[in-house]
Amino acid sequence: MPAFPAAAREALADTQLRRNLAHATGTIRGKRAAVVAEVAEWEELRLAGAAIKDNTLRRLDEHLLTLEAALRARGATVHWARDAREACDVVARIAREHGVDEVVKVKSMATQEIGLNEALAEHGVTAWETDLAELIVQLGDDLPSHILVPAIHRNRAEIREIFRREMATAGRPAPEGLTDDPAELAGAARLHLREKFLRAKMAVSGANFAVAESGTLVVVESEGNGRMCLTLPEVLVSVVGIEKVVPTWSDLDVFLQLLPRSSTGERMNPYTSTWSGTTPGDGPQEMHVVLLDNGRTRALADEIGRQALRCIRCSACLNVCPVYERTGGHAYGSVYPGPIGAILNPLLKGVGVDEQTDSLPYASSLCGACFEACPVRIDIPEVLVHLRSRVVDAQRGGPPKPEAVAMKAASWVLSDARRLGLAERGLSLAHRFGRRVLPGGRRGLSRLPWPGSLWTNARDLPAPPRESFRAWWRREKR
Ligand code: SF4
């Protein structure tokens, strides 16, 4: 995957993508603002959510052990996975032991993060996504581009084409004469998926939360497909990031108020499923929980960055981000796009590992809209700046970058009064070339030749003033 600036340039050239994104994020933003405004104590809820997450993270080891004991007591098998490989191996082994060659999946970021579908395919097991947007992405052989609405970059006409072209290759074909009416598209997906729900012996899910005191996993969703996966198959495997734990049910109460309003702009999500272990004769008879680290303890060790582990994956930060709205999610090269992706990926993987990950903390204008929208008050701009400094530290030592050379030159000029005076004289000459009028009426320079063009290709460069402050001071004193 190319670094963010290269991937973003490609995305920016796609006008259809920008239109689809602007329409979708604008609609969700409006709905969210309306339902958040209904809650007088919204700020108190945000503070409570942040405090619960912070306190839990501080004693994460204890809460995880409590969760493990409660899950075991209720008949679940608990597996610990240090990384993606270990987690995928556990799920593949369970599938093999039960002789299944297909599983149905509840939408889950954790399983995408670890590349579970691809890993299962290597073992001859097909994983079917059952969330409508995930189904569109899967049938279109595409990548998700939004946390909540993975197919946000597709419009209705494109979805109809994907269904007509691909559904037959994956099971029940699309109905004859399918139009791009949303109800018809949803109906086609329902018929297609129903066959899979009724056939599958094994399901894979994630969890939005895991309540430690009772060993309960929680999934919130809008379509009911999750509930079908969680109740019909005989075997259920849930892959759960270790940061999903909340100590008690009263803690969960806060997040069930914050999440739906922030994500879909609803007062309450249509389906909330909770399950604790197994019950003879009712629902899955075998339950496995894979507790996944995959870089989370690395993020936890970062004193500023650890606040990213509060994230409840609502996607509110994506919908308000001016960078995300123009580039879409694919440019971030990860299942976690947008502002949260720009901090979570480097925190999970570590900085200095590859150029693409190191480019992400720069994928922001630092406008702060993400922090305002975040229901658990993650100060994303603070973490971005912190990670930028870590990227700079990690890249010290190699050949100097143009930016570093420019900074060194600026430092050399600014640290000596005589050199500064000469530079000021040169700048006042440049004033004459400022013929463009910038917003606000200020004069601006045209594009500079390389390497200055690296700056002016994407930014306005105000013309320097006719006279420097020091020259003005000398003249006025006389
Ligand atoms: S960072 Fe905050 S706003 Fe963004 S997805 Fe996570 S919880 Fe939601």
Coordinates of C-alpha atoms and ligand atoms in Angstrom, one line a residue:
M1 CA 0.0 0.0 0.0
P2 CA 1.4 3.4 -0.9
A3 CA 2.0 6.1 1.7
F4 CA -1.0 8.4 2.4
P5 CA 0.0 11.3 0.2
A6 CA 0.2 9.1 -2.9
A7 CA -3.0 7.1 -2.2
A8 CA -4.9 10.3 -1.3
R9 CA -3.8 11.9 -4.6
E10 CA -5.4 9.0 -6.5
A11 CA -8.6 9.1 -4.5
L12 CA -8.9 12.9 -5.0
A13 CA -9.0 12.4 -8.7
D14 CA -12.2 10.2 -8.3
T15 CA -15.1 12.8 -8.4
Q16 CA -17.7 10.1 -8.1
L17 CA -16.1 8.9 -4.8
R18 CA -16.1 12.4 -3.4
R19 CA -19.7 12.9 -4.3
N20 CA -20.8 9.6 -2.7
L21 CA -18.7 10.4 0.4
A22 CA -19.9 14.0 0.8
H23 CA -23.5 12.9 0.5
A24 CA -23.2 10.0 3.0
T25 CA -21.1 11.7 5.6
G26 CA -23.3 14.9 5.4
T27 CA -26.4 12.9 6.0
I28 CA -25.0 11.0 9.0
R29 CA -23.5 14.2 10.4
G30 CA -26.9 15.9 10.4
K31 CA -28.7 12.9 12.1
R32 CA -26.0 12.7 14.7
A33 CA -26.1 16.4 15.5
A34 CA -29.9 16.3 16.0
V35 CA -29.9 13.3 18.4
V36 CA -26.9 14.5 20.4
A37 CA -28.6 17.9 20.9
E38 CA -31.5 16.1 22.6
V39 CA -29.3 15.0 25.5
A40 CA -28.8 17.8 27.9
E41 CA -26.1 15.9 29.8
W42 CA -24.2 14.8 26.7
E43 CA -20.9 16.3 27.9
E44 CA -21.3 14.5 31.3
L45 CA -21.9 11.3 29.4
R46 CA -18.7 11.8 27.3
L47 CA -16.7 12.5 30.5
A48 CA -18.2 9.3 32.1
G49 CA -17.3 7.2 29.1
A50 CA -13.8 8.5 29.0
A51 CA -13.3 8.0 32.7
I52 CA -14.7 4.4 32.7
K53 CA -12.4 3.5 29.8
D54 CA -9.3 5.1 31.4
N55 CA -9.9 3.4 34.7
T56 CA -10.5 0.0 33.0
L57 CA -7.3 0.4 31.0
R58 CA -5.3 1.2 34.1
R59 CA -6.2 -2.2 35.5
L60 CA -6.8 -4.1 32.3
D61 CA -5.0 -7.2 33.4
E62 CA -7.3 -7.7 36.4
H63 CA -10.5 -7.1 34.4
L64 CA -9.4 -9.5 31.7
L65 CA -8.8 -12.2 34.2
T66 CA -12.2 -11.5 35.7
L67 CA -13.7 -11.8 32.2
E68 CA -11.9 -15.0 31.5
A69 CA -13.1 -16.6 34.7
A70 CA -16.7 -15.5 34.2
L71 CA -16.7 -16.8 30.6
R72 CA -15.2 -20.2 31.6
A73 CA -17.7 -20.5 34.4
R74 CA -20.5 -20.1 31.8
G75 CA -19.2 -22.8 29.5
A76 CA -17.1 -20.8 27.0
T77 CA -13.6 -21.7 26.0
V78 CA -11.2 -18.7 26.2
H79 CA -8.1 -18.4 23.9
W80 CA -5.4 -15.7 24.2
A81 CA -3.9 -14.4 21.0
R82 CA -0.8 -12.3 20.9
D83 CA -1.1 -11.4 17.3
A84 CA -3.1 -11.8 14.1
R85 CA -1.4 -15.1 13.2
E86 CA -2.3 -16.7 16.5
A87 CA -5.9 -15.5 16.4
C88 CA -6.4 -16.8 12.9
D89 CA -4.9 -20.1 13.7
V90 CA -7.3 -20.6 16.6
V91 CA -10.4 -19.9 14.4
A92 CA -9.1 -22.1 11.6
R93 CA -8.4 -24.9 14.0
I94 CA -11.9 -24.8 15.4
A95 CA -13.4 -24.8 11.9
R96 CA -11.2 -27.8 10.9
E97 CA -12.2 -29.7 14.1
H98 CA -15.9 -29.3 13.1
G99 CA -15.3 -30.1 9.5
V100 CA -16.9 -26.9 8.2
D101 CA -16.0 -25.3 4.9
E102 CA -17.9 -22.1 5.4
V103 CA -18.7 -19.7 8.3
V104 CA -21.1 -16.8 8.5
K105 CA -19.8 -13.6 10.0
V106 CA -21.1 -10.8 12.1
K107 CA -19.5 -7.5 11.0
S108 CA -16.4 -7.1 13.0
M109 CA -13.4 -4.8 12.8
A110 CA -11.2 -7.1 14.8
T111 CA -11.5 -9.9 12.3
Q112 CA -10.8 -7.6 9.4
E113 CA -7.8 -6.2 11.3
I114 CA -6.3 -9.7 11.5
G115 CA -7.2 -10.7 8.0
L116 CA -9.4 -13.6 9.1
N117 CA -11.3 -14.2 5.9
E118 CA -8.0 -14.5 3.9
A119 CA -6.5 -16.8 6.6
L120 CA -9.6 -19.0 6.6
A121 CA -9.5 -19.2 2.8
E122 CA -6.0 -20.6 3.0
H123 CA -7.5 -23.5 5.0
G124 CA -10.3 -24.0 2.5
V125 CA -13.0 -22.3 4.6
T126 CA -15.1 -19.5 3.1
A127 CA -16.2 -16.7 5.4
W128 CA -19.5 -15.0 4.3
E129 CA -20.1 -11.5 5.5
T130 CA -23.7 -11.0 6.5
D131 CA -23.8 -7.2 7.2
L132 CA -25.4 -5.5 4.1
A133 CA -22.5 -3.1 3.6
E134 CA -19.9 -5.8 4.2
L135 CA -21.7 -8.1 1.7
I136 CA -21.5 -5.3 -0.9
V137 CA -17.7 -5.0 -0.2
Q138 CA -17.2 -8.7 -0.3
L139 CA -19.2 -9.3 -3.5
G140 CA -17.5 -6.4 -5.2
D141 CA -14.1 -7.8 -4.3
D142 CA -13.5 -4.4 -2.7
L143 CA -12.0 -3.0 0.5
P144 CA -14.1 -1.4 3.3
S145 CA -13.7 2.4 3.5
H146 CA -15.6 3.3 6.6
I147 CA -15.9 1.8 10.0
L148 CA -19.6 1.8 10.2
V149 CA -20.6 1.9 6.5
P150 CA -17.9 -0.1 4.8
A151 CA -19.4 0.5 1.3
I152 CA -19.9 4.2 1.8
H153 CA -18.0 4.9 -1.4
R154 CA -20.6 3.0 -3.4
N155 CA -23.9 4.5 -4.6
R156 CA -27.1 2.6 -5.3
A157 CA -26.5 2.1 -9.0
E158 CA -23.1 0.6 -8.3
I159 CA -24.6 -1.7 -5.6
R160 CA -27.3 -3.0 -8.0
E161 CA -24.6 -3.8 -10.6
I162 CA -22.5 -5.7 -8.0
F163 CA -25.6 -7.7 -6.9
R164 CA -26.6 -8.6 -10.4
R165 CA -23.1 -9.5 -11.4
E166 CA -21.8 -11.3 -8.4
M167 CA -24.6 -12.8 -6.2
A168 CA -25.0 -15.9 -8.4
T169 CA -21.3 -16.7 -7.9
A170 CA -21.7 -16.7 -4.1
G171 CA -25.1 -18.4 -3.7
R172 CA -28.7 -17.3 -4.5
P173 CA -28.7 -15.0 -7.5
A174 CA -30.2 -11.5 -7.5
P175 CA -33.9 -11.4 -8.4
E176 CA -34.8 -10.7 -12.1
G177 CA -35.3 -7.0 -12.8
L178 CA -33.6 -5.8 -9.7
T179 CA -33.7 -2.0 -9.5
D180 CA -31.6 0.4 -7.4
D181 CA -34.5 1.1 -5.0
P182 CA -32.9 0.7 -1.4
A183 CA -35.8 -1.6 -0.3
E184 CA -35.4 -3.9 -3.3
L185 CA -31.6 -4.0 -2.7
A186 CA -32.1 -4.9 0.9
G187 CA -34.7 -7.5 0.0
A188 CA -32.2 -9.2 -2.5
A189 CA -29.5 -9.3 0.2
R190 CA -32.0 -10.8 2.7
L191 CA -33.0 -13.6 0.4
H192 CA -29.3 -14.2 -0.5
L193 CA -28.2 -14.3 3.1
R194 CA -31.1 -16.4 4.5
E195 CA -29.8 -19.5 2.8
K196 CA -26.4 -19.0 4.4
F197 CA -27.8 -18.4 7.9
L198 CA -29.8 -21.6 7.7
R199 CA -26.9 -23.7 6.3
A200 CA -23.9 -22.5 8.4
K201 CA -22.7 -24.6 11.3
M202 CA -20.3 -22.1 12.6
A203 CA -20.4 -18.3 13.0
V204 CA -17.7 -15.8 13.8
S205 CA -18.3 -12.5 15.5
G206 CA -16.5 -9.7 17.2
A207 CA -17.9 -7.8 20.2
N208 CA -18.6 -4.2 20.9
F209 CA -18.1 -4.7 24.6
A210 CA -17.3 -7.6 27.0
V211 CA -18.7 -7.2 30.5
A212 CA -16.1 -8.7 32.9
E213 CA -18.4 -9.2 35.9
S214 CA -20.7 -11.6 34.1
G215 CA -18.7 -12.8 31.2
T216 CA -21.1 -11.3 28.7
L217 CA -20.3 -10.3 25.1
V218 CA -22.3 -7.5 23.5
V219 CA -23.0 -6.8 19.8
V220 CA -25.0 -3.8 18.7
E221 CA -26.3 -3.7 15.1
S222 CA -29.0 -2.4 12.8
E223 CA -30.0 -5.2 10.5
G224 CA -30.6 -8.3 12.6
N225 CA -28.1 -10.3 10.6
G226 CA -25.9 -10.5 13.7
R227 CA -28.6 -12.0 15.8
M228 CA -29.1 -14.7 13.1
C229 CA -25.4 -15.6 13.3
L230 CA -25.3 -15.5 17.0
T231 CA -28.3 -17.8 17.5
L232 CA -28.6 -20.3 14.6
P233 CA -25.2 -22.0 14.1
E234 CA -24.0 -24.7 16.5
V235 CA -20.5 -23.2 17.1
L236 CA -19.8 -19.5 17.8
V237 CA -16.3 -18.0 17.8
S238 CA -15.9 -14.4 19.0
V239 CA -12.7 -12.5 18.3
V240 CA -12.5 -9.7 20.9
G241 CA -9.8 -7.0 21.3
I242 CA -8.7 -6.9 24.9
E243 CA -9.6 -3.2 25.1
K244 CA -13.3 -4.1 24.7
V245 CA -13.7 -5.1 28.3
V246 CA -15.9 -3.0 30.6
P247 CA -16.0 -4.0 34.3
T248 CA -19.8 -3.9 35.0
W249 CA -23.2 -3.7 33.5
S250 CA -23.7 -0.2 34.8
D251 CA -20.5 0.8 32.9
L252 CA -22.1 -0.7 29.8
D253 CA -25.1 1.6 30.3
V254 CA -23.0 4.7 29.5
F255 CA -21.7 3.3 26.3
L256 CA -25.1 2.1 25.1
Q257 CA -26.2 5.7 25.2
L258 CA -23.1 7.1 23.6
L259 CA -22.6 4.6 20.8
P260 CA -25.9 4.7 18.7
R261 CA -26.2 8.5 18.8
S262 CA -22.6 8.9 17.7
S263 CA -22.6 6.2 15.0
T264 CA -25.9 6.0 13.2
G265 CA -27.5 9.0 14.7
E266 CA -30.2 6.9 16.4
R267 CA -31.4 7.1 19.9
M268 CA -31.0 3.4 20.3
N269 CA -29.7 0.8 17.8
P270 CA -32.4 -1.6 16.5
Y271 CA -30.6 -4.8 17.8
T272 CA -28.5 -5.3 20.9
S273 CA -27.5 -8.9 21.5
T274 CA -25.8 -10.1 24.6
W275 CA -24.6 -13.6 25.3
S276 CA -22.8 -15.4 28.1
G277 CA -21.6 -18.9 27.5
T278 CA -23.8 -21.7 26.3
T279 CA -27.3 -23.0 27.3
P280 CA -28.3 -26.6 26.5
G281 CA -30.9 -26.8 23.7
D282 CA -30.8 -23.0 23.0
G283 CA -28.4 -21.2 20.6
P284 CA -24.8 -22.3 19.9
Q285 CA -23.8 -25.3 21.9
E286 CA -20.1 -24.4 21.7
M287 CA -18.7 -21.0 22.3
H288 CA -15.1 -19.8 21.9
V289 CA -13.7 -16.4 22.8
V290 CA -10.4 -15.3 21.3
L291 CA -8.9 -12.4 23.4
L292 CA -6.8 -10.5 20.9
D293 CA -3.8 -8.3 21.7
N294 CA -2.2 -7.6 18.3
G295 CA -0.4 -4.4 19.4
R296 CA -2.9 -3.2 22.0
T297 CA -0.4 -3.6 24.9
R298 CA 2.1 -1.7 22.8
A299 CA -0.5 1.1 22.5
L300 CA -1.3 0.8 26.2
A301 CA 2.4 1.4 27.0
D302 CA 2.3 4.8 25.2
E303 CA 1.2 7.3 27.9
I304 CA -0.3 9.8 25.4
G305 CA -1.4 7.3 22.7
R306 CA -3.2 4.9 25.1
Q307 CA -6.3 7.1 25.0
A308 CA -6.9 5.6 21.5
L309 CA -7.9 2.4 23.2
R310 CA -11.0 4.1 24.6
C311 CA -12.4 4.0 21.0
I312 CA -15.8 2.4 20.7
R313 CA -15.6 2.4 16.8
C314 CA -18.6 4.7 16.4
S315 CA -17.0 6.4 13.3
A316 CA -18.2 9.9 14.3
C317 CA -14.6 11.2 13.8
L318 CA -14.6 10.0 10.2
N319 CA -17.9 11.8 9.4
V320 CA -16.6 15.2 10.5
C321 CA -13.0 14.9 9.1
P322 CA -12.4 17.2 6.1
V323 CA -9.5 15.0 5.0
Y324 CA -11.5 11.7 5.2
E325 CA -14.4 13.3 3.4
R326 CA -12.2 14.1 0.4
T327 CA -10.0 11.1 0.2
G328 CA -12.2 8.3 1.5
G329 CA -11.1 5.4 3.6
H330 CA -8.9 3.4 1.1
A331 CA -6.2 6.1 1.2
Y332 CA -5.4 5.2 4.8
G333 CA -4.5 1.6 3.7
S334 CA -6.1 0.0 6.7
V335 CA -9.3 -1.3 8.1
Y336 CA -9.2 1.7 10.5
P337 CA -9.5 4.8 8.3
G338 CA -10.0 8.4 9.1
P339 CA -8.7 10.2 12.2
I340 CA -8.9 7.2 14.5
G341 CA -7.1 5.1 11.8
A342 CA -4.4 7.8 11.6
I343 CA -3.5 7.2 15.3
L344 CA -4.6 3.6 15.9
N345 CA -2.5 2.0 13.1
P346 CA 0.8 3.5 14.2
L347 CA 0.0 2.8 17.8
L348 CA -0.8 -0.9 17.1
K349 CA 2.0 -1.5 14.6
G350 CA 4.6 0.9 16.0
V351 CA 6.3 3.8 14.2
G352 CA 9.4 3.4 12.0
V353 CA 8.2 0.1 10.7
D354 CA 7.1 1.1 7.2
E355 CA 6.6 4.3 5.3
Q356 CA 2.8 3.9 4.9
T357 CA 2.2 3.7 8.6
D358 CA 4.5 6.6 9.3
S359 CA 2.6 8.7 6.8
L360 CA -0.7 8.4 8.7
P361 CA -0.1 10.8 11.6
Y362 CA 0.3 13.5 8.9
A363 CA -3.1 12.7 7.3
S364 CA -4.8 15.5 9.2
S365 CA -5.3 19.3 9.2
L366 CA -5.3 19.2 13.0
C367 CA -8.6 21.1 12.9
G368 CA -9.9 19.3 16.0
A369 CA -13.3 18.4 14.7
C370 CA -12.6 14.7 15.5
F371 CA -12.1 15.5 19.2
E372 CA -15.3 17.5 19.4
A373 CA -17.3 14.6 17.9
C374 CA -15.6 11.8 19.8
P375 CA -18.0 10.4 22.4
V376 CA -15.2 9.2 24.6
R377 CA -13.2 12.4 24.2
I378 CA -10.1 11.0 22.6
D379 CA -7.9 14.0 21.9
I380 CA -6.9 12.8 18.4
P381 CA -5.0 16.0 17.5
E382 CA -2.8 15.6 20.6
V383 CA -2.0 12.0 19.7
L384 CA -1.3 12.9 16.1
V385 CA 1.2 15.6 17.1
H386 CA 2.8 13.1 19.6
L387 CA 3.0 10.4 16.9
R388 CA 4.5 12.9 14.4
S389 CA 7.3 13.5 16.9
R390 CA 7.8 9.8 17.3
V391 CA 8.0 9.3 13.5
V392 CA 10.6 12.1 13.3
D393 CA 12.6 10.4 16.1
A394 CA 12.3 7.0 14.4
Q395 CA 13.6 8.4 11.1
R396 CA 16.6 10.2 12.4
G397 CA 20.0 9.0 11.1
G398 CA 19.3 8.3 7.4
P399 CA 19.7 10.7 4.5
P400 CA 18.1 14.1 5.5
K401 CA 14.7 14.8 4.2
P402 CA 14.0 18.0 2.2
E403 CA 12.0 19.3 5.1
A404 CA 14.8 18.7 7.6
V405 CA 17.3 20.5 5.2
A406 CA 14.9 23.5 4.9
M407 CA 14.5 23.7 8.7
K408 CA 18.3 23.6 9.2
A409 CA 18.7 26.4 6.6
A410 CA 16.0 28.4 8.3
S411 CA 17.7 27.9 11.7
W412 CA 21.0 29.0 10.2
V413 CA 19.5 32.2 8.8
L414 CA 17.3 33.1 11.9
S415 CA 20.2 32.6 14.4
D416 CA 22.3 35.5 13.1
A417 CA 21.1 39.1 12.9
R418 CA 23.2 40.0 9.8
R419 CA 22.0 36.9 7.9
L420 CA 18.4 37.6 8.9
G421 CA 18.8 41.2 7.6
L422 CA 20.0 40.0 4.2
A423 CA 17.1 37.5 4.0
E424 CA 14.7 40.3 4.9
R425 CA 16.0 42.4 2.0
G426 CA 15.6 39.5 -0.4
L427 CA 12.0 38.9 0.9
S428 CA 11.0 42.5 0.5
L429 CA 12.1 42.2 -3.2
A430 CA 9.9 39.1 -3.5
H431 CA 6.9 41.4 -2.5
R432 CA 6.9 42.8 -6.1
F433 CA 6.1 39.3 -7.5
G434 CA 3.0 38.9 -5.3
R435 CA 0.4 39.4 -8.0
R436 CA -2.3 36.9 -7.0
V437 CA -5.0 38.0 -4.6
L438 CA -5.6 35.4 -1.8
P439 CA -8.9 35.0 0.1
G440 CA -9.1 37.9 2.4
G441 CA -7.5 40.3 -0.1
R442 CA -3.9 39.5 0.8
R443 CA -1.4 39.4 -2.0
G444 CA 0.2 36.0 -2.7
L445 CA 3.1 34.6 -4.7
S446 CA 2.7 32.2 -7.6
R447 CA 4.1 28.7 -7.6
L448 CA 7.8 28.5 -6.7
P449 CA 10.2 26.4 -8.7
W450 CA 11.3 23.1 -7.2
P451 CA 12.0 22.4 -4.4
G452 CA 9.8 25.3 -3.3
S453 CA 7.0 23.8 -5.5
L454 CA 6.7 20.9 -3.0
W455 CA 5.2 23.6 -0.7
T456 CA 3.3 25.8 -3.1
N457 CA 1.7 23.0 -5.1
A458 CA -0.7 22.5 -2.3
R459 CA -0.7 25.8 -0.4
D460 CA -1.0 29.5 -0.9
L461 CA 2.1 31.4 -0.2
P462 CA 1.3 35.0 1.0
A463 CA 3.7 37.6 -0.4
P464 CA 6.2 38.9 2.1
P465 CA 5.5 42.5 3.4
R466 CA 7.1 45.4 1.5
E467 CA 9.1 46.3 4.6
S468 CA 10.4 44.1 7.5
F469 CA 9.5 45.0 11.1
R470 CA 13.1 45.8 11.9
A471 CA 13.4 48.2 8.9
W472 CA 10.1 49.8 9.9
W473 CA 11.4 50.2 13.5
R474 CA 14.6 51.8 12.3
R475 CA 12.7 54.2 10.1
E476 CA 10.1 55.2 12.7
K477 CA 12.8 55.8 15.4
R478 CA 14.6 58.3 13.2
Ligands
SF4_1 S1 -12.1 7.8 17.9 FE1 -13.9 8.5 19.0 S2 -15.2 9.3 17.3 FE2 -13.6 8.1 16.3 S3 -14.5 6.0 16.1 FE3 -13.4 6.0 18.0 S4 -14.9 6.6 19.6 FE4 -15.8 7.1 17.6

